[in-house]
Tab-separated table of C-alpha atoms in Angstrom:
chain	number	residue	atom	x	y	z
A	1	MET	CA	23.400	-44.360	-57.305
A	2	MET	CA	23.153	-41.639	-60.045
A	3	LYS	CA	19.692	-41.052	-61.562
A	4	LYS	CA	20.677	-40.686	-65.208
A	5	PHE	CA	17.106	-40.160	-66.325
A	6	ALA	CA	15.707	-42.969	-64.228
A	7	ILE	CA	12.097	-41.755	-64.855
A	8	ALA	CA	9.963	-44.624	-66.052
A	9	ALA	CA	9.372	-44.671	-69.751
A	10	GLY	CA	5.623	-44.742	-69.058
A	11	ALA	CA	5.863	-41.309	-67.431
A	12	ILE	CA	7.201	-39.773	-70.607
A	13	GLY	CA	4.338	-38.043	-72.389
A	14	VAL	CA	2.230	-37.446	-69.299
A	15	GLY	CA	2.671	-33.737	-69.715
A	16	VAL	CA	-0.140	-32.810	-67.377
A	17	GLY	CA	0.910	-35.264	-64.681
A	18	ALA	CA	-1.233	-35.087	-61.529
A	19	TYR	CA	1.752	-34.182	-59.340
A	20	ALA	CA	2.784	-31.271	-61.574
A	21	TYR	CA	-0.544	-29.621	-61.414
A	22	THR	CA	-1.749	-30.399	-57.896
A	23	ASN	CA	1.419	-29.546	-55.909
A	24	PRO	CA	1.779	-25.685	-55.804
A	25	GLY	CA	5.168	-26.194	-54.255
A	26	VAL	CA	6.487	-27.324	-57.568
A	27	PHE	CA	4.784	-24.906	-60.058
A	28	GLY	CA	4.209	-21.354	-58.960
A	29	GLY	CA	4.398	-22.078	-55.205
A	30	LYS	CA	6.860	-21.132	-52.543
A	31	GLN	CA	9.202	-24.134	-53.003
A	32	LYS	CA	11.486	-23.416	-55.956
A	33	ARG	CA	12.804	-26.329	-57.860
A	34	THR	CA	16.430	-26.618	-58.831
A	35	ILE	CA	16.508	-26.346	-62.593
A	36	MET	CA	20.123	-26.583	-63.656
A	37	ILE	CA	22.185	-26.796	-66.928
A	38	LEU	CA	25.543	-28.447	-66.493
A	39	PHE	CA	28.257	-27.745	-69.142
A	40	GLY	CA	31.619	-29.243	-69.490
A	41	PRO	CA	33.863	-30.322	-72.428
A	42	PRO	CA	35.018	-33.943	-72.813
A	43	GLY	CA	37.319	-34.810	-69.960
A	44	ALA	CA	36.262	-31.951	-67.710
A	45	GLY	CA	34.796	-34.232	-64.991
A	46	LYS	CA	31.063	-34.035	-65.549
A	47	GLY	CA	30.818	-37.789	-64.984
A	48	THR	CA	32.540	-37.388	-61.599
A	49	HIS	CA	30.612	-34.419	-60.264
A	50	SER	CA	27.076	-34.748	-61.767
A	51	PRO	CA	26.267	-37.765	-59.681
A	52	LYS	CA	27.194	-35.775	-56.508
A	53	ILE	CA	24.814	-33.010	-57.465
A	54	VAL	CA	22.121	-35.611	-58.135
A	55	THR	CA	22.596	-37.128	-54.637
A	56	GLN	CA	22.849	-33.873	-52.761
A	57	ARG	CA	19.798	-32.255	-54.455
A	58	GLU	CA	17.808	-35.485	-54.955
A	59	ILE	CA	17.144	-34.562	-58.570
A	60	PRO	CA	17.744	-36.601	-61.719
A	61	SER	CA	20.122	-35.719	-64.529
A	62	LEU	CA	18.139	-35.636	-67.758
A	63	SER	CA	19.928	-36.666	-70.953
A	64	THR	CA	17.950	-35.542	-73.952
A	65	GLY	CA	19.314	-38.600	-75.948
A	66	ASP	CA	18.109	-41.077	-73.233
A	67	MET	CA	14.745	-39.296	-73.046
A	68	LEU	CA	14.232	-39.339	-76.763
A	69	ARG	CA	14.926	-43.064	-76.934
A	70	ALA	CA	12.598	-43.684	-73.899
A	71	ALA	CA	9.788	-41.664	-75.479
A	72	VAL	CA	10.093	-43.593	-78.768
A	73	ALA	CA	10.167	-46.918	-76.985
A	74	ALA	CA	7.164	-45.919	-74.894
A	75	GLY	CA	5.147	-44.887	-77.931
A	76	THR	CA	4.115	-41.532	-76.460
A	77	ASP	CA	2.721	-38.783	-78.699
A	78	VAL	CA	6.007	-36.947	-78.654
A	79	GLY	CA	7.838	-40.272	-79.183
A	80	LYS	CA	5.723	-41.148	-82.189
A	81	LYS	CA	6.467	-37.688	-83.789
A	82	ALA	CA	10.167	-38.181	-83.184
A	83	LYS	CA	10.154	-41.744	-84.528
A	84	ALA	CA	8.447	-40.609	-87.732
A	85	ILE	CA	10.977	-37.900	-88.252
A	86	MET	CA	13.979	-40.144	-87.639
A	87	GLU	CA	12.648	-42.961	-89.871
A	88	SER	CA	12.308	-40.381	-92.694
A	89	GLY	CA	15.856	-39.387	-92.268
A	90	GLY	CA	15.148	-36.032	-90.719
A	91	LEU	CA	16.452	-34.245	-87.615
A	92	VAL	CA	14.336	-34.129	-84.458
A	93	THR	CA	13.111	-30.525	-84.061
A	94	ASP	CA	13.784	-28.363	-81.055
A	95	GLU	CA	10.064	-28.323	-80.307
A	96	ILE	CA	10.060	-32.107	-79.953
A	97	VAL	CA	13.081	-32.078	-77.708
A	98	VAL	CA	11.598	-29.369	-75.492
A	99	GLY	CA	8.339	-31.284	-75.430
A	100	ILE	CA	10.119	-34.354	-74.114
A	101	ILE	CA	11.874	-32.255	-71.403
A	102	LYS	CA	8.461	-30.803	-70.492
A	103	ASP	CA	6.930	-34.242	-70.016
A	104	ALA	CA	9.825	-35.452	-67.995
A	105	ALA	CA	9.831	-32.297	-65.841
A	106	ALA	CA	6.200	-33.007	-64.992
A	107	SER	CA	7.056	-36.394	-63.439
A	108	GLU	CA	7.152	-37.225	-59.778
A	109	GLU	CA	10.881	-37.876	-59.910
A	110	CYS	CA	11.478	-34.255	-60.959
A	111	LYS	CA	9.449	-32.716	-58.142
A	112	LYS	CA	12.539	-31.142	-56.618
A	113	GLY	CA	14.014	-30.184	-59.988
A	114	PHE	CA	16.374	-31.661	-62.646
A	115	ILE	CA	19.763	-31.231	-64.303
A	116	LEU	CA	19.922	-30.770	-68.058
A	117	ASP	CA	23.053	-32.449	-69.582
A	118	GLY	CA	23.637	-31.796	-73.314
A	119	PHE	CA	20.826	-29.351	-73.729
A	120	PRO	CA	20.501	-26.537	-74.783
A	121	ARG	CA	23.143	-26.500	-77.501
A	122	THR	CA	22.042	-23.252	-79.312
A	123	ILE	CA	20.555	-19.996	-78.288
A	124	GLU	CA	17.302	-20.790	-79.987
A	125	GLN	CA	17.017	-23.953	-77.930
A	126	ALA	CA	17.794	-21.911	-74.795
A	127	LYS	CA	14.934	-19.573	-75.609
A	128	LYS	CA	12.533	-22.402	-76.317
A	129	LEU	CA	13.463	-23.932	-72.962
A	130	ASP	CA	12.956	-20.603	-71.231
A	131	ALA	CA	9.549	-20.221	-72.789
A	132	MET	CA	8.458	-23.726	-71.766
A	133	LEU	CA	9.572	-23.156	-68.171
A	134	ALA	CA	7.875	-19.744	-68.064
A	135	GLU	CA	4.487	-21.454	-68.759
A	136	LYS	CA	4.732	-22.645	-65.145
A	137	ASN	CA	6.371	-19.501	-63.756
A	138	GLU	CA	9.736	-21.281	-63.639
A	139	GLU	CA	13.148	-20.636	-64.981
A	140	VAL	CA	16.651	-22.037	-65.141
A	141	ASN	CA	18.145	-21.000	-61.781
A	142	SER	CA	21.667	-22.388	-62.059
A	143	VAL	CA	24.164	-22.832	-64.948
A	144	ILE	CA	27.486	-24.508	-64.027
A	145	ALA	CA	30.291	-24.634	-66.519
A	146	LEU	CA	33.319	-26.833	-65.739
A	147	GLU	CA	36.352	-25.125	-67.451
A	148	VAL	CA	39.592	-26.826	-68.267
A	149	PRO	CA	42.279	-25.550	-70.699
A	150	ASP	CA	42.161	-27.319	-74.016
A	151	ALA	CA	45.812	-28.421	-73.762
A	152	VAL	CA	45.018	-30.178	-70.453
A	153	LEU	CA	41.963	-31.861	-71.919
A	154	THR	CA	44.056	-33.011	-74.820
A	155	GLU	CA	46.504	-34.764	-72.418
A	156	ARG	CA	43.635	-36.331	-70.380
A	157	ILE	CA	41.618	-37.555	-73.389
A	158	CYS	CA	44.358	-38.557	-75.802
A	159	GLY	CA	46.143	-40.636	-73.133
A	160	ARG	CA	43.094	-42.780	-72.445
A	161	TRP	CA	43.045	-46.555	-73.196
A	162	ILE	CA	40.139	-48.814	-72.278
A	163	HIS	CA	39.429	-52.530	-71.848
A	164	LYS	CA	36.432	-52.909	-74.114
A	165	GLU	CA	34.858	-55.924	-72.338
A	166	SER	CA	34.936	-54.552	-68.798
A	167	GLY	CA	35.042	-50.836	-69.470
A	168	ARG	CA	38.099	-50.409	-67.271
A	169	SER	CA	39.921	-47.226	-68.144
A	170	TYR	CA	43.699	-46.512	-68.091
A	171	HIS	CA	45.842	-43.519	-68.894
A	172	ILE	CA	49.429	-43.552	-70.109
A	173	LYS	CA	50.434	-40.944	-67.600
A	174	PHE	CA	47.933	-40.875	-64.708
A	175	ALA	CA	46.844	-44.513	-64.503
A	176	PRO	CA	49.092	-46.687	-66.740
A	177	PRO	CA	48.535	-50.510	-66.824
A	178	LYS	CA	51.235	-52.685	-65.271
A	179	SER	CA	52.210	-53.892	-68.801
A	180	LEU	CA	53.512	-50.455	-69.812
A	181	PRO	CA	57.262	-50.250	-68.999
A	182	PRO	CA	58.297	-46.773	-67.550
A	183	GLY	CA	59.398	-44.370	-70.179
A	184	GLU	CA	58.167	-46.466	-73.114
A	185	LYS	CA	55.719	-45.246	-75.687
A	186	ALA	CA	52.267	-46.790	-75.456
A	187	THR	CA	51.447	-49.303	-78.214
A	188	GLU	CA	48.877	-51.997	-78.737
A	189	LYS	CA	51.613	-54.571	-77.813
A	190	ASN	CA	52.468	-53.136	-74.351
A	191	MET	CA	49.020	-51.816	-73.312
A	192	LYS	CA	47.257	-54.820	-71.572
A	193	ASP	CA	44.446	-54.986	-69.027
A	194	ASP	CA	45.825	-55.598	-65.557
A	195	GLU	CA	43.232	-58.235	-64.730
A	196	THR	CA	42.840	-60.226	-67.923
A	197	GLY	CA	45.995	-59.433	-69.881
A	198	GLN	CA	43.810	-58.666	-72.924
A	199	PRO	CA	44.757	-55.796	-75.346
A	200	LEU	CA	43.452	-52.350	-74.493
A	201	MET	CA	42.092	-50.064	-77.151
A	202	ARG	CA	41.643	-46.376	-77.798
A	203	ARG	CA	38.358	-44.806	-78.783
A	204	ALA	CA	38.287	-43.639	-82.309
A	205	ASP	CA	37.516	-39.987	-81.251
A	206	ASP	CA	40.260	-39.942	-78.538
A	207	THR	CA	42.722	-38.340	-80.995
A	208	GLU	CA	44.030	-34.831	-81.033
A	209	GLU	CA	42.405	-34.138	-84.473
A	210	ALA	CA	38.979	-35.488	-83.361
A	211	LEU	CA	39.143	-33.906	-79.918
A	212	GLY	CA	40.117	-30.568	-81.513
A	213	LYS	CA	36.918	-30.590	-83.632
A	214	ARG	CA	34.812	-31.569	-80.590
A	215	LEU	CA	36.268	-28.735	-78.428
A	216	GLN	CA	35.835	-26.241	-81.211
A	217	GLY	CA	32.166	-27.209	-81.474
A	218	TYR	CA	31.768	-27.134	-77.724
A	219	HIS	CA	33.112	-23.739	-77.338
A	220	ALA	CA	31.097	-22.371	-80.221
A	221	GLN	CA	27.920	-23.706	-78.733
A	222	THR	CA	28.580	-23.078	-75.017
A	223	VAL	CA	29.884	-19.466	-74.927
A	224	PRO	CA	26.760	-17.866	-76.411
A	225	ILE	CA	24.471	-19.794	-74.077
A	226	LEU	CA	26.516	-18.708	-71.063
A	227	GLN	CA	26.234	-15.133	-72.226
A	228	HIS	CA	22.456	-15.623	-72.614
A	229	TYR	CA	22.039	-16.587	-69.021
A	230	ALA	CA	24.782	-14.366	-67.480
A	231	PRO	CA	22.564	-11.244	-67.001
A	232	LYS	CA	20.458	-13.338	-64.514
A	233	GLY	CA	23.440	-13.802	-62.323
A	234	ILE	CA	23.070	-17.632	-62.365
A	235	VAL	CA	26.180	-18.642	-64.274
A	236	THR	CA	29.126	-20.159	-62.335
A	237	LYS	CA	32.355	-20.981	-64.032
A	238	CYS	CA	34.198	-23.597	-62.074
A	239	ASN	CA	37.920	-24.290	-62.413
A	240	ALA	CA	37.982	-27.961	-63.169
A	241	ASN	CA	41.665	-27.996	-63.689
A	242	GLN	CA	42.381	-28.911	-60.015
A	243	LYS	CA	41.932	-31.808	-57.653
A	244	PRO	CA	38.314	-33.188	-57.684
A	245	ASP	CA	37.629	-32.106	-54.023
A	246	ALA	CA	38.540	-28.498	-54.946
A	247	VAL	CA	36.252	-28.606	-57.951
A	248	TRP	CA	33.394	-29.961	-55.990
A	249	ALA	CA	33.888	-27.192	-53.368
A	250	GLU	CA	33.276	-24.616	-56.102
A	251	ILE	CA	30.269	-26.516	-57.279
A	252	GLU	CA	28.885	-26.634	-53.789
A	253	ALA	CA	29.337	-22.904	-53.429
A	254	ALA	CA	27.265	-22.435	-56.588
A	255	LEU	CA	24.532	-24.775	-55.346
A	256	LYS	CA	24.144	-22.773	-52.188
A	257	LYS	CA	23.166	-19.721	-54.256
A	258	ILE	CA	20.109	-21.435	-55.653
């Protein structure tokens, strides 16, 4: 089962957790934790491969959005600061986000390391992350970027239809529902869930226009960060435009370098 930030909310805000400061194998010792950043545009397969990394390395995938909500719900010091900013209509600062990551990283569940998904998004965030890790003589030691041509992503994403109640996903080309006659254009009338017969729907952002904007933003954010970490020799670009097993083989090769 994938650990998508399964750290207990009560652990958020510990900061100086007993484990983090008493086990030299984690901070400053011989045992080096896996601290990874995973990049991939919508439809690249992060949801397929991230759980495999979690299982193999026995480390959680940390979503900054999930952590932020957990910190606010737990009422930690960092969570209170974030809540106050959000309630006033402001944007949560990089310092607060890095603080939340710092607290989570000090938990028992992250003793072997962690994967960052969705952070950093800017060079400034990357530098703040680096500085936080350096406090414990640590650093990001793997950056994996799943790469797929935009045209392929457009076909993958824009052909998706979902059954809202169950979450079942279909694709007009790769996994069409039984209700779609061969060769016919997909419409709300002929796109039905196989099990219930209920109408399928498309996500509002699964359009070429919306996806184009998302991909443009992704590339603008990601390329500079990959360049930031490239001199350390820790960046691996995986061809995600192939069968899942082949993609995983490339990811495994990158994991062996850590």
